[in-house]
Coordinates of C-alpha atoms in Angstrom, one line a residue:
M21 CA -15.5 23.2 12.8
L22 CA -14.7 22.4 9.1
L23 CA -17.7 20.1 8.1
A24 CA -21.0 18.9 9.7
A25 CA -22.9 16.0 8.0
E26 CA -26.2 15.2 9.6
H27 CA -28.7 12.4 9.2
L28 CA -27.4 11.2 5.8
E29 CA -29.4 8.6 3.8
K30 CA -28.3 7.1 0.5
N31 CA -29.7 4.1 -1.4
Y32 CA -28.8 2.5 -4.6
G33 CA -31.9 0.7 -5.9
M34 CA -33.0 -1.6 -3.0
K35 CA -29.6 -1.5 -1.4
R36 CA -29.3 0.9 1.6
L37 CA -25.7 2.2 1.8
I38 CA -25.9 5.0 4.3
Q39 CA -28.6 5.1 7.1
D40 CA -29.1 8.1 9.4
A41 CA -25.4 8.8 9.4
S42 CA -23.8 11.9 11.1
L43 CA -20.2 13.0 11.1
Y44 CA -18.4 16.1 12.3
L45 CA -14.8 17.3 11.6
D46 CA -12.8 20.0 13.4
T47 CA -9.4 21.4 12.4
G48 CA -6.8 18.8 13.4
D49 CA -9.2 15.8 12.9
K50 CA -7.5 13.1 10.8
V51 CA -10.2 10.4 10.1
G52 CA -9.7 7.2 8.4
I53 CA -12.9 5.5 7.0
I54 CA -13.0 1.7 6.8
G55 CA -15.5 -0.9 6.0
V56 CA -16.1 -4.0 3.8
N57 CA -16.0 -3.5 0.1
G58 CA -19.4 -2.5 -1.3
T59 CA -20.7 -0.9 1.9
G60 CA -20.4 2.6 0.4
K61 CA -17.3 4.1 1.6
S62 CA -16.5 5.9 -1.7
T63 CA -20.1 7.0 -1.9
L64 CA -19.9 8.5 1.6
L65 CA -16.8 10.4 0.6
R66 CA -18.5 11.7 -2.6
V67 CA -21.4 12.9 -0.5
L68 CA -19.1 14.6 2.0
A69 CA -17.2 16.2 -0.7
R70 CA -20.5 17.4 -2.2
A71 CA -19.7 15.6 -5.4
E72 CA -23.0 13.7 -5.0
E73 CA -26.2 14.6 -3.3
P74 CA -27.6 12.4 -0.5
D75 CA -31.2 11.1 -0.6
S76 CA -31.8 13.0 2.6
G77 CA -29.8 14.8 5.2
T78 CA -27.4 17.8 5.0
V79 CA -23.7 18.3 4.4
H80 CA -22.5 21.7 5.6
V81 CA -19.0 23.1 5.0
F82 CA -18.4 26.0 7.1
P83 CA -17.6 29.5 5.5
D84 CA -14.1 30.0 4.1
V85 CA -13.2 26.4 4.4
Q86 CA -11.6 25.2 1.3
V87 CA -11.9 21.5 0.4
S88 CA -9.6 19.4 -1.9
Y89 CA -11.0 16.1 -3.0
L90 CA -9.2 13.1 -4.6
P91 CA -11.8 10.7 -6.0
Q92 CA -11.3 7.0 -6.6
N93 CA -11.5 7.4 -10.4
P94 CA -10.4 11.0 -11.1
D95 CA -11.5 12.8 -14.3
M96 CA -8.4 13.7 -16.4
D97 CA -7.8 15.3 -19.7
P98 CA -5.7 12.9 -21.8
D99 CA -4.4 15.8 -24.0
A100 CA -3.3 17.9 -21.0
T101 CA 0.4 17.9 -19.8
V102 CA 0.9 16.7 -16.2
L103 CA 1.4 20.2 -15.1
E104 CA -1.6 21.6 -16.9
Q105 CA -3.7 18.8 -15.2
V106 CA -2.3 19.6 -11.7
F107 CA -3.3 23.3 -12.0
R108 CA -6.4 22.8 -14.2
D109 CA -8.9 24.2 -11.8
L110 CA -6.6 26.8 -10.2
P111 CA -5.8 30.4 -11.3
D112 CA -2.7 31.3 -13.3
T113 CA -1.5 33.5 -10.5
Y114 CA -1.5 30.5 -8.2
R115 CA 0.4 28.4 -10.7
A116 CA 3.2 31.0 -10.8
V117 CA 3.6 30.7 -6.9
A118 CA 3.2 27.0 -6.6
E119 CA 4.7 25.5 -9.7
Y120 CA 8.2 24.8 -8.2
E121 CA 6.5 23.0 -5.2
A122 CA 4.2 20.9 -7.6
R123 CA 7.2 19.8 -9.8
T124 CA 9.0 18.7 -6.6
M125 CA 6.0 16.8 -5.4
L126 CA 5.5 15.1 -8.7
T127 CA 9.1 14.0 -8.7
R128 CA 8.6 12.6 -5.3
L129 CA 5.6 10.7 -6.6
G130 CA 7.6 9.2 -9.5
V131 CA 6.3 11.5 -12.3
P132 CA 9.4 13.6 -13.0
D133 CA 8.5 14.7 -16.6
S134 CA 5.7 17.3 -15.9
G135 CA 5.5 18.0 -19.6
Q136 CA 4.3 14.5 -20.4
K137 CA 0.7 14.0 -21.7
I138 CA -1.8 12.5 -19.4
G139 CA -2.9 10.1 -22.1
T140 CA 0.6 8.5 -22.2
L141 CA 0.7 7.7 -18.5
S142 CA 0.1 4.4 -16.8
G143 CA -3.0 4.0 -14.5
G144 CA -0.7 4.2 -11.5
Q145 CA 1.0 7.3 -12.7
R146 CA -2.4 9.0 -13.4
K147 CA -3.5 8.2 -9.8
R148 CA -0.3 9.9 -8.5
V149 CA -0.8 12.9 -10.6
A150 CA -4.4 13.2 -9.3
L151 CA -2.9 12.9 -5.8
A152 CA -0.5 15.8 -6.5
T153 CA -3.4 17.8 -7.7
A154 CA -5.3 17.3 -4.6
L155 CA -2.3 18.1 -2.3
I156 CA -1.2 21.2 -4.3
H157 CA -4.6 22.8 -4.0
P158 CA -4.9 25.2 -1.1
A159 CA -7.1 23.4 1.4
D160 CA -8.3 23.4 5.0
L161 CA -9.9 19.9 4.5
L162 CA -8.4 17.1 2.5
I163 CA -10.8 14.3 1.3
L164 CA -8.8 11.4 -0.2
D165 CA -10.2 8.2 -1.6
E166 CA -7.3 5.5 -1.6
P167 CA -4.4 7.9 -1.8
T168 CA -1.9 5.1 -1.0
N169 CA -2.9 2.9 -4.1
H170 CA -0.1 2.8 -6.6
L171 CA 2.5 4.3 -4.2
D172 CA 5.7 2.4 -3.5
M173 CA 7.1 2.2 0.1
D174 CA 9.2 5.4 -0.2
M175 CA 6.3 7.3 -1.6
A176 CA 3.9 6.1 1.0
A177 CA 6.4 7.1 3.7
W178 CA 6.7 10.6 2.2
L179 CA 2.9 10.9 2.0
E180 CA 2.5 9.8 5.6
D181 CA 5.0 12.5 6.7
Y182 CA 3.2 15.2 4.6
L183 CA -0.2 14.3 6.1
I184 CA 1.1 14.1 9.6
R185 CA 2.4 17.7 9.2
F186 CA -0.7 18.9 7.5
S187 CA -2.5 21.3 9.9
G188 CA -6.0 21.2 8.5
G189 CA -8.6 18.3 8.5
I190 CA -8.2 15.0 6.8
L191 CA -10.9 12.5 5.7
L192 CA -9.5 9.4 3.9
I193 CA -10.1 5.9 2.8
T194 CA -7.2 3.5 2.9
H195 CA -6.6 -0.2 3.6
D196 CA -2.9 0.4 4.6
R197 CA -3.1 -0.4 8.3
Y198 CA 0.3 1.1 9.1
F199 CA -0.7 4.3 7.3
L200 CA -3.9 4.4 9.3
D201 CA -2.0 4.0 12.6
R202 CA 0.5 6.7 11.9
V203 CA -1.7 9.3 10.2
T204 CA -5.2 9.2 11.7
N205 CA -6.4 10.2 15.2
R206 CA -9.9 8.8 14.6
I207 CA -11.3 5.7 12.8
V208 CA -14.8 5.8 11.4
E209 CA -16.2 2.4 10.3
L210 CA -19.2 2.2 7.9
E211 CA -21.1 -1.1 8.7
N212 CA -24.6 -2.0 7.7
G213 CA -25.3 1.6 6.7
R214 CA -24.2 3.1 10.0
L215 CA -21.2 5.0 11.2
Y216 CA -19.2 3.9 14.3
S217 CA -16.5 6.3 15.4
Y218 CA -13.4 5.2 17.4
V219 CA -10.7 7.5 18.8
G220 CA -7.2 6.7 17.8
G221 CA -5.4 4.9 15.0
Y222 CA -6.0 1.3 13.7
A223 CA -4.5 -0.5 16.8
D224 CA -7.0 1.5 19.0
Y225 CA -9.8 0.8 16.7
L226 CA -9.3 -3.0 17.0
V227 CA -9.4 -2.7 20.8
H228 CA -12.4 -0.4 20.9
K229 CA -14.4 -2.3 18.3
A230 CA -14.0 -5.6 20.2
E231 CA -15.2 -3.8 23.3
R232 CA -18.2 -2.4 21.4
L233 CA -19.1 -5.9 19.9
E234 CA -18.9 -7.5 23.3
A235 CA -21.1 -4.8 24.8
E236 CA -23.7 -5.3 22.1
Q237 CA -23.6 -9.1 22.4
A238 CA -24.0 -8.8 26.2
G239 CA -27.0 -6.5 25.7
E240 CA -28.5 -8.9 23.2
R241 CA -28.0 -11.9 25.7
K242 CA -29.8 -9.9 28.4
R243 CA -32.7 -9.0 25.9
Q244 CA -33.1 -12.6 25.1
A245 CA -33.1 -13.8 28.6
T246 CA -35.8 -11.2 29.5
L247 CA -37.9 -12.2 26.5
R248 CA -37.8 -15.9 27.5
R249 CA -38.9 -14.9 31.1
E250 CA -41.7 -12.7 29.9
Y251 CA -42.8 -15.2 27.2
Q252 CA -43.2 -17.8 29.9
W253 CA -45.3 -15.4 32.0
I254 CA -47.6 -14.7 29.2
M255 CA -47.9 -18.5 28.2
R256 CA -48.9 -19.2 31.8
G257 CA -52.0 -17.1 31.1
A258 CA -52.2 -14.1 33.5
R259 CA -55.5 -13.9 35.1
A260 CA -55.5 -10.2 35.6
R261 CA -56.5 -7.9 32.8
G262 CA -55.6 -4.7 34.7
T263 CA -53.2 -1.9 33.7
K264 CA -50.1 -3.6 35.0
S265 CA -50.7 -6.7 33.0
R266 CA -51.3 -4.7 29.9
D267 CA -48.2 -2.7 30.5
R268 CA -46.1 -5.7 30.9
I269 CA -47.5 -7.3 27.6
E270 CA -46.7 -4.0 25.7
R271 CA -43.1 -4.0 27.3
Y272 CA -42.7 -7.5 26.1
E273 CA -43.9 -6.7 22.6
A274 CA -41.6 -3.6 22.4
L275 CA -38.6 -5.7 23.6
R276 CA -39.5 -8.5 21.0
D277 CA -39.7 -5.9 18.2
Q278 CA -36.4 -4.3 19.0
E279 CA -33.8 -4.8 16.4
A280 CA -30.9 -7.1 17.3
P281 CA -27.4 -6.3 16.5
A282 CA -26.7 -7.1 12.8
A283 CA -24.9 -10.4 12.3
R284 CA -21.3 -9.4 11.1
E285 CA -20.5 -10.9 7.8
R286 CA -17.0 -12.2 7.5
V287 CA -15.1 -13.5 4.6
Q288 CA -14.1 -17.1 5.2
I289 CA -11.5 -18.8 3.1
S290 CA -10.5 -22.4 3.5
A291 CA -7.1 -23.6 2.1
L292 CA -7.8 -24.8 -1.4
S293 CA -4.8 -26.4 -3.0
G294 CA -3.6 -29.4 -5.1
R295 CA -0.7 -31.6 -4.0
L296 CA 2.8 -30.2 -4.8
G297 CA 5.6 -32.6 -5.8
R298 CA 9.3 -32.4 -4.9
K299 CA 10.2 -30.3 -8.0
T300 CA 8.7 -26.8 -8.0
I301 CA 10.0 -24.0 -10.0
E302 CA 13.7 -23.3 -10.6
L303 CA 15.2 -20.1 -12.0
A304 CA 18.8 -20.3 -13.3
H305 CA 20.7 -17.2 -14.3
V306 CA 17.6 -15.5 -15.6
S307 CA 17.8 -12.0 -17.2
K308 CA 15.2 -9.9 -18.8
S309 CA 15.4 -6.5 -20.6
Y310 CA 13.0 -4.1 -22.3
G311 CA 14.9 -2.2 -24.9
D312 CA 18.2 -1.0 -23.3
K313 CA 16.7 -1.3 -19.8
T314 CA 17.6 -4.4 -17.8
V315 CA 14.9 -5.2 -15.2
I316 CA 16.0 -8.6 -14.1
R317 CA 19.8 -9.5 -14.2
D318 CA 21.3 -12.9 -13.7
F319 CA 18.9 -14.1 -11.0
S320 CA 18.8 -17.7 -9.7
Y321 CA 16.5 -19.3 -7.2
T322 CA 14.8 -22.6 -6.5
L323 CA 11.4 -22.4 -4.8
T324 CA 10.9 -24.6 -1.8
R325 CA 7.5 -26.0 -0.9
D326 CA 7.0 -23.7 2.1
D327 CA 8.3 -20.5 0.7
R328 CA 6.5 -17.2 1.7
I329 CA 8.2 -14.5 -0.4
G330 CA 7.4 -10.8 -0.4
V331 CA 8.6 -8.8 -3.4
V332 CA 9.4 -5.2 -3.0
G333 CA 11.1 -2.3 -4.9
V334 CA 10.3 1.1 -6.4
N335 CA 7.7 1.5 -9.1
G336 CA 8.9 0.3 -12.5
A337 CA 11.9 -1.7 -11.0
G338 CA 10.6 -5.0 -12.5
K339 CA 8.6 -6.7 -9.7
T340 CA 5.7 -7.8 -12.0
T341 CA 8.2 -8.9 -14.6
L342 CA 9.7 -11.2 -12.1
L343 CA 6.3 -12.7 -11.3
R344 CA 5.6 -13.1 -14.9
L345 CA 8.8 -14.9 -15.5
I346 CA 8.1 -17.3 -12.7
A347 CA 4.6 -17.9 -14.1
G348 CA 6.0 -18.6 -17.5
R349 CA 3.9 -15.8 -19.1
I350 CA 7.0 -14.2 -20.6
Q351 CA 10.3 -15.8 -21.6
P352 CA 13.7 -14.7 -20.3
D353 CA 16.3 -13.2 -22.6
A354 CA 18.9 -15.4 -20.9
G355 CA 18.7 -18.3 -18.4
T356 CA 16.0 -20.8 -17.8
V357 CA 12.8 -21.2 -15.8
E358 CA 11.9 -25.0 -15.1
T359 CA 8.5 -25.9 -13.7
G360 CA 7.6 -29.1 -12.0
Q361 CA 4.7 -31.2 -13.4
T362 CA 2.6 -31.0 -10.3
V363 CA 2.8 -27.1 -10.1
R364 CA -0.6 -25.6 -10.4
L365 CA -0.3 -21.8 -10.6
G366 CA -2.9 -19.4 -9.3
V367 CA -2.0 -15.9 -10.6
F368 CA -3.7 -12.8 -9.1
S369 CA -2.5 -10.1 -11.4
Q370 CA -2.4 -6.3 -10.9
E371 CA -4.7 -5.6 -13.7
G372 CA -7.0 -8.5 -13.0
R373 CA -8.6 -11.0 -15.2
E374 CA -11.0 -9.4 -17.6
L375 CA -14.4 -9.8 -15.9
D376 CA -17.4 -9.7 -18.3
P377 CA -19.6 -6.9 -17.0
D378 CA -22.7 -8.6 -18.6
A379 CA -22.1 -12.0 -16.8
R380 CA -23.7 -12.8 -13.5
V381 CA -21.7 -13.4 -10.5
L382 CA -22.7 -17.0 -10.0
D383 CA -22.2 -17.9 -13.6
Y384 CA -18.7 -16.5 -13.6
I385 CA -17.6 -18.7 -10.7
H386 CA -19.7 -21.7 -11.8
D387 CA -17.8 -21.6 -15.2
I388 CA -14.5 -21.9 -13.3
S389 CA -15.6 -24.7 -11.0
N390 CA -19.0 -25.9 -9.7
R391 CA -17.6 -27.6 -6.7
I392 CA -14.5 -27.3 -4.7
E393 CA -12.9 -29.6 -2.0
T394 CA -11.8 -27.9 1.2
P395 CA -10.7 -29.2 4.7
E396 CA -14.3 -28.3 5.8
G397 CA -15.8 -30.5 3.1
T398 CA -17.1 -30.1 -0.5
F399 CA -18.7 -26.6 -1.3
S400 CA -20.7 -25.6 -4.3
A401 CA -19.9 -22.4 -6.3
S402 CA -22.8 -20.7 -4.6
Q403 CA -21.7 -21.7 -1.2
M404 CA -18.2 -20.4 -1.8
L405 CA -19.7 -17.2 -3.0
E406 CA -21.6 -16.9 0.4
K407 CA -18.3 -17.4 2.2
F408 CA -16.9 -14.4 0.2
L409 CA -19.9 -12.1 1.3
F410 CA -21.8 -12.6 -2.1
S411 CA -25.3 -13.1 -0.8
G412 CA -28.1 -14.8 -2.8
D413 CA -29.3 -11.5 -4.3
L414 CA -25.8 -10.4 -5.1
Q415 CA -24.9 -13.7 -6.8
H416 CA -27.5 -13.0 -9.5
Q417 CA -26.3 -9.5 -9.9
F418 CA -24.4 -8.4 -13.1
I419 CA -20.6 -8.0 -12.6
G420 CA -20.7 -4.6 -14.1
K421 CA -22.8 -3.4 -11.2
L422 CA -20.4 -4.5 -8.5
S423 CA -18.1 -2.0 -6.8
G424 CA -14.3 -2.0 -7.5
G425 CA -13.6 -3.8 -4.3
E426 CA -16.3 -6.4 -4.9
K427 CA -14.9 -7.1 -8.3
R428 CA -11.4 -7.6 -6.8
R429 CA -12.9 -10.0 -4.2
L430 CA -14.6 -11.9 -6.9
Y431 CA -11.4 -12.1 -8.9
L432 CA -9.5 -13.4 -5.8
L433 CA -12.1 -16.1 -5.3
S434 CA -11.9 -17.2 -9.0
V435 CA -8.1 -17.6 -8.5
L436 CA -8.5 -19.8 -5.4
M437 CA -11.4 -21.8 -6.9
Q438 CA -8.8 -23.3 -9.3
A439 CA -7.1 -25.0 -6.2
P440 CA -3.5 -23.8 -7.0
N441 CA -0.5 -25.0 -5.0
V442 CA 1.7 -22.0 -6.1
L443 CA 0.1 -18.5 -5.5
L444 CA 1.6 -15.6 -7.4
L445 CA -0.1 -12.4 -6.0
D446 CA 0.6 -9.1 -7.7
E447 CA -0.6 -6.3 -5.5
P448 CA -3.4 -8.3 -3.9
T449 CA -4.0 -5.6 -1.3
N450 CA -5.1 -2.9 -3.7
D451 CA -8.9 -2.4 -3.3
L452 CA -9.5 -5.1 -0.8
D453 CA -11.0 -4.0 2.4
V454 CA -9.3 -4.3 5.9
E455 CA -11.4 -7.3 6.9
T456 CA -10.8 -9.2 3.7
L457 CA -7.1 -8.5 4.0
T458 CA -7.0 -9.9 7.6
I459 CA -8.7 -13.1 6.4
L460 CA -6.5 -13.4 3.4
E461 CA -3.5 -13.1 5.7
D462 CA -4.9 -16.0 7.9
Y463 CA -5.6 -18.0 4.8
L464 CA -2.1 -17.6 3.5
A465 CA -0.6 -18.5 6.8
S466 CA -2.2 -22.0 6.6
F467 CA -1.9 -22.3 2.8
P468 CA 0.0 -25.7 2.0
G469 CA 1.9 -24.4 -0.9
I470 CA 4.2 -21.6 -2.2
V471 CA 3.2 -17.9 -1.9
I472 CA 5.0 -15.0 -3.7
A473 CA 3.4 -11.6 -3.3
V474 CA 4.3 -8.3 -4.8
S475 CA 3.0 -5.7 -2.4
H476 CA 3.6 -2.1 -1.0
D477 CA 1.5 -3.0 2.0
R478 CA 4.0 -3.1 4.9
Y479 CA 1.5 -4.7 7.3
F480 CA 0.6 -7.5 4.9
L481 CA 4.3 -8.3 4.2
D482 CA 5.0 -8.3 8.0
K483 CA 2.2 -10.9 8.4
V484 CA 2.8 -13.0 5.3
A485 CA 6.5 -13.0 4.3
H486 CA 9.4 -15.1 5.6
T487 CA 11.7 -13.9 2.9
I488 CA 11.9 -10.5 1.0
F489 CA 13.1 -10.1 -2.5
E490 CA 14.1 -6.6 -3.3
V491 CA 14.1 -5.8 -7.1
C492 CA 16.7 -2.9 -7.6
P493 CA 17.0 -0.5 -10.4
G494 CA 19.5 -2.1 -12.8
G495 CA 18.0 -5.6 -12.4
A496 CA 19.8 -7.0 -9.3
V497 CA 17.4 -9.0 -7.0
R498 CA 18.6 -8.9 -3.4
Q499 CA 17.4 -11.6 -0.8
Y500 CA 16.7 -11.0 2.8
T501 CA 15.5 -13.5 5.3
G502 CA 12.6 -12.4 7.5
N503 CA 9.4 -10.2 7.2
F504 CA 9.3 -6.7 6.0
S505 CA 10.4 -5.1 9.3
D506 CA 13.4 -7.5 9.3
Y507 CA 14.2 -6.3 5.7
L508 CA 14.2 -2.6 6.8
E509 CA 16.8 -3.3 9.5
K510 CA 19.0 -5.3 7.0
R511 CA 18.4 -3.3 3.9
V512 CA 21.5 -2.5 1.8
P513 CA 21.6 1.2 0.5
A514 CA 20.9 1.3 -3.2
D515 CA 24.4 2.6 -4.0
K516 CA 26.2 -0.2 -2.1
P517 CA 27.3 -3.4 -3.9
A518 CA 24.8 -6.2 -3.1
Q519 CA 27.2 -8.4 -1.2
A520 CA 26.1 -10.3 1.5
K521 CA 24.6 -7.9 4.0
A522 CA 21.5 -10.1 3.8
G523 CA 23.6 -13.3 3.7
K524 CA 25.9 -12.2 6.5
A525 CA 22.9 -11.2 8.7
D526 CA 21.7 -14.8 8.5
K527 CA 24.9 -16.8 8.2
P528 CA 25.5 -18.9 11.4
Q529 CA 28.8 -18.4 13.1
K530 CA 31.3 -21.2 12.9
P531 CA 31.4 -23.5 15.9
G532 CA 34.2 -23.1 18.3
N533 CA 34.8 -21.7 21.8
R534 CA 37.6 -19.3 21.1
P535 CA 36.3 -15.8 20.2
Q536 CA 37.8 -14.3 17.0
K537 CA 40.2 -11.5 17.5
L538 CA 38.8 -8.2 16.2
K539 CA 40.8 -6.4 13.6
F540 CA 40.4 -4.2 10.5
S541 CA 40.5 -5.9 7.1
F542 CA 42.9 -4.3 4.6
N543 CA 39.9 -2.5 2.8
E544 CA 38.4 -1.4 6.1
Q545 CA 41.7 0.1 7.3
R546 CA 42.1 2.0 4.1
E547 CA 38.4 3.2 4.3
F548 CA 38.9 4.2 8.0
D549 CA 42.1 6.2 7.1
H550 CA 40.3 8.3 4.5
I551 CA 36.6 8.4 5.6
D552 CA 36.8 11.8 7.4
E553 CA 38.3 13.5 4.3
E554 CA 35.5 11.9 2.1
L555 CA 32.8 13.1 4.5
E556 CA 34.3 16.6 4.3
A557 CA 34.3 16.5 0.6
L558 CA 30.7 15.3 0.4
A559 CA 29.7 18.2 2.7
Q560 CA 31.3 20.7 0.4
K561 CA 29.7 19.1 -2.7
L562 CA 26.3 19.4 -1.0
A563 CA 26.9 23.0 -0.1
A564 CA 27.8 23.8 -3.7
C565 CA 24.7 22.0 -4.9
E566 CA 22.4 24.0 -2.6
A567 CA 24.1 27.2 -3.7
D568 CA 23.4 26.1 -7.4
I569 CA 19.8 25.4 -6.5
A570 CA 19.3 28.8 -5.0
A571 CA 20.9 30.4 -8.0
A572 CA 18.8 28.4 -10.6
G573 CA 15.8 30.7 -10.4
N574 CA 13.0 29.6 -12.8
D575 CA 15.1 27.2 -14.9
Y576 CA 13.0 24.2 -13.9
V577 CA 14.8 21.7 -16.0
K578 CA 18.1 22.5 -14.3
L579 CA 16.3 22.6 -10.9
Q580 CA 15.1 19.1 -11.4
E581 CA 18.7 17.9 -12.3
L582 CA 20.1 19.7 -9.3
L583 CA 17.4 18.3 -6.9
A584 CA 18.2 14.8 -8.2
R585 CA 21.9 15.4 -7.6
K586 CA 21.2 16.7 -4.1
E587 CA 19.2 13.6 -3.2
E588 CA 22.0 11.4 -4.6
L589 CA 24.6 13.2 -2.5
E590 CA 22.4 13.1 0.6
R591 CA 22.1 9.3 0.2
E592 CA 25.8 8.9 -0.3
Q593 CA 26.4 11.1 2.8
E594 CA 24.0 9.0 4.9
H595 CA 25.7 5.8 3.9
K596 CA 29.1 7.3 4.6
M597 CA 27.9 8.4 8.1
E598 CA 26.7 4.8 8.8
R599 CA 30.1 3.5 7.7
W600 CA 31.9 6.1 9.8
V601 CA 29.9 5.0 12.9
Y602 CA 30.6 1.4 12.2
L603 CA 34.3 1.9 11.6
N604 CA 34.9 4.1 14.7
E605 CA 33.0 1.7 16.9
L606 CA 35.1 -1.1 15.6
A607 CA 38.3 0.9 16.1
E608 CA 37.3 1.5 19.8
K609 CA 36.7 -2.2 20.3
I610 CA 40.0 -3.1 18.8
A611 CA 41.8 -0.5 21.0
A612 CA 40.1 -1.9 24.1
Q613 CA 40.9 -5.5 23.0
N614 CA 44.6 -4.5 22.7
G615 CA 44.7 -2.7 26.0
G616 CA 44.2 0.8 24.8

């Protein structure tokens, strides 16, 4: 056993976050913690990591068990270099052994310059440095608070693989449901101060939780039926005052005083939008650069009224820039963006609107709109807050006292209260709990307007998107029809010209009954004739690169260059192998068609 936490209690003022909670972890346990924002998930992790004391109860980490903890808001030295921060709490002897691994990990996480000062990094880069710090630390137990935030899809896939192979115990908070399904073997939900444990990943959790809730409701229905029967017996006025009658009355009172299952709060969002006219937003040959870096190049697109677009790409590629161009918040260097008169934008930005910590929750929403029309009727600001799980007491709370997730939920409501008909969502899934995400997905499915969402949440994009825009390094924007899973199947490798793989996949065949005769094009024939030689040459280059890596010793600058070169060669080799398979299969079909 790695950790035993028993009978934990934790309160903040009058709010009870954790109530008589116990949790045990063995080697090999990979536990995901979920729950509505503000329920105390991060507090629970701090208590389990012994970064904060419980009000009562015990947390026991067994002898010789090393714990590595990634907090939600890591403490970092702005004057330290990236590498100094990673090894800050570790002895120099360990740095000598693990420095190469740390540099490789940082490169994987998009922070290749390990000599850069922490103070010069973006918020996302800082979180990734903190993640590398937690992972490089020798550990039997990893405790990770939102490790997937600020990771692009390739980074998240790498982290998944790393944690799947990790042989110790893992305790983590994440709202990435695919990540939960692939990494965890147990889900623990924090609800109304209590912990509920479910064996399996996220899909298993959904099944088991539904079964638990049904069992609870069945038990409650039975209790209420018994109470009605006993109440009628008492009201008839039992003549006897013997022991049996007194016992029956006491049993009735005990049953009456028994605590019923807590009513489950649920975010409810009705579609709030204004009418959208025929003209929406049209981008014509739009380009945008910062210095000598082009982030959007010659992009044209006209939004249709039912567009559901997911925007993907590596960190720094220009996804947020594309959203800001569409919103008119920045101007293109070339091209035009024309917006129709009826367009009402709702922009949920990555950094979020500045929320005044000294304002009260109700006043903040009331200042945006006191009343809102929905398909269910007219609701006041207070009623809309209730729908978003802000109870009467919480509505009069100062914004500065809300949790990070509660602030994001409040910010989301503030965007929807403006009744937009075009929603631009930049990383909407960050810091929103799983339940709120599920309801947001349902809301977007019925939203009578345009939705464009930048997200690294694969589950979210599978549920919401009908089209994927991939913003590539260099500024090209590639378009794919379908959700994220469809995009993965059709995705064009980064080193391949962006001709119509996306377009070809969706282009209907010309009508006609006669099947087209298979044959190589001129370029395919030339490629087929030389592809074996090219694959052999690539294999030799890779072997030479690996030999150079082995000989580089402690020259870390050269090592980084060689590792980048190796990754580039491996990508090229993978692409060539795909082409080899395709061309050889085509050659076999042509031979069969021509009678051998």
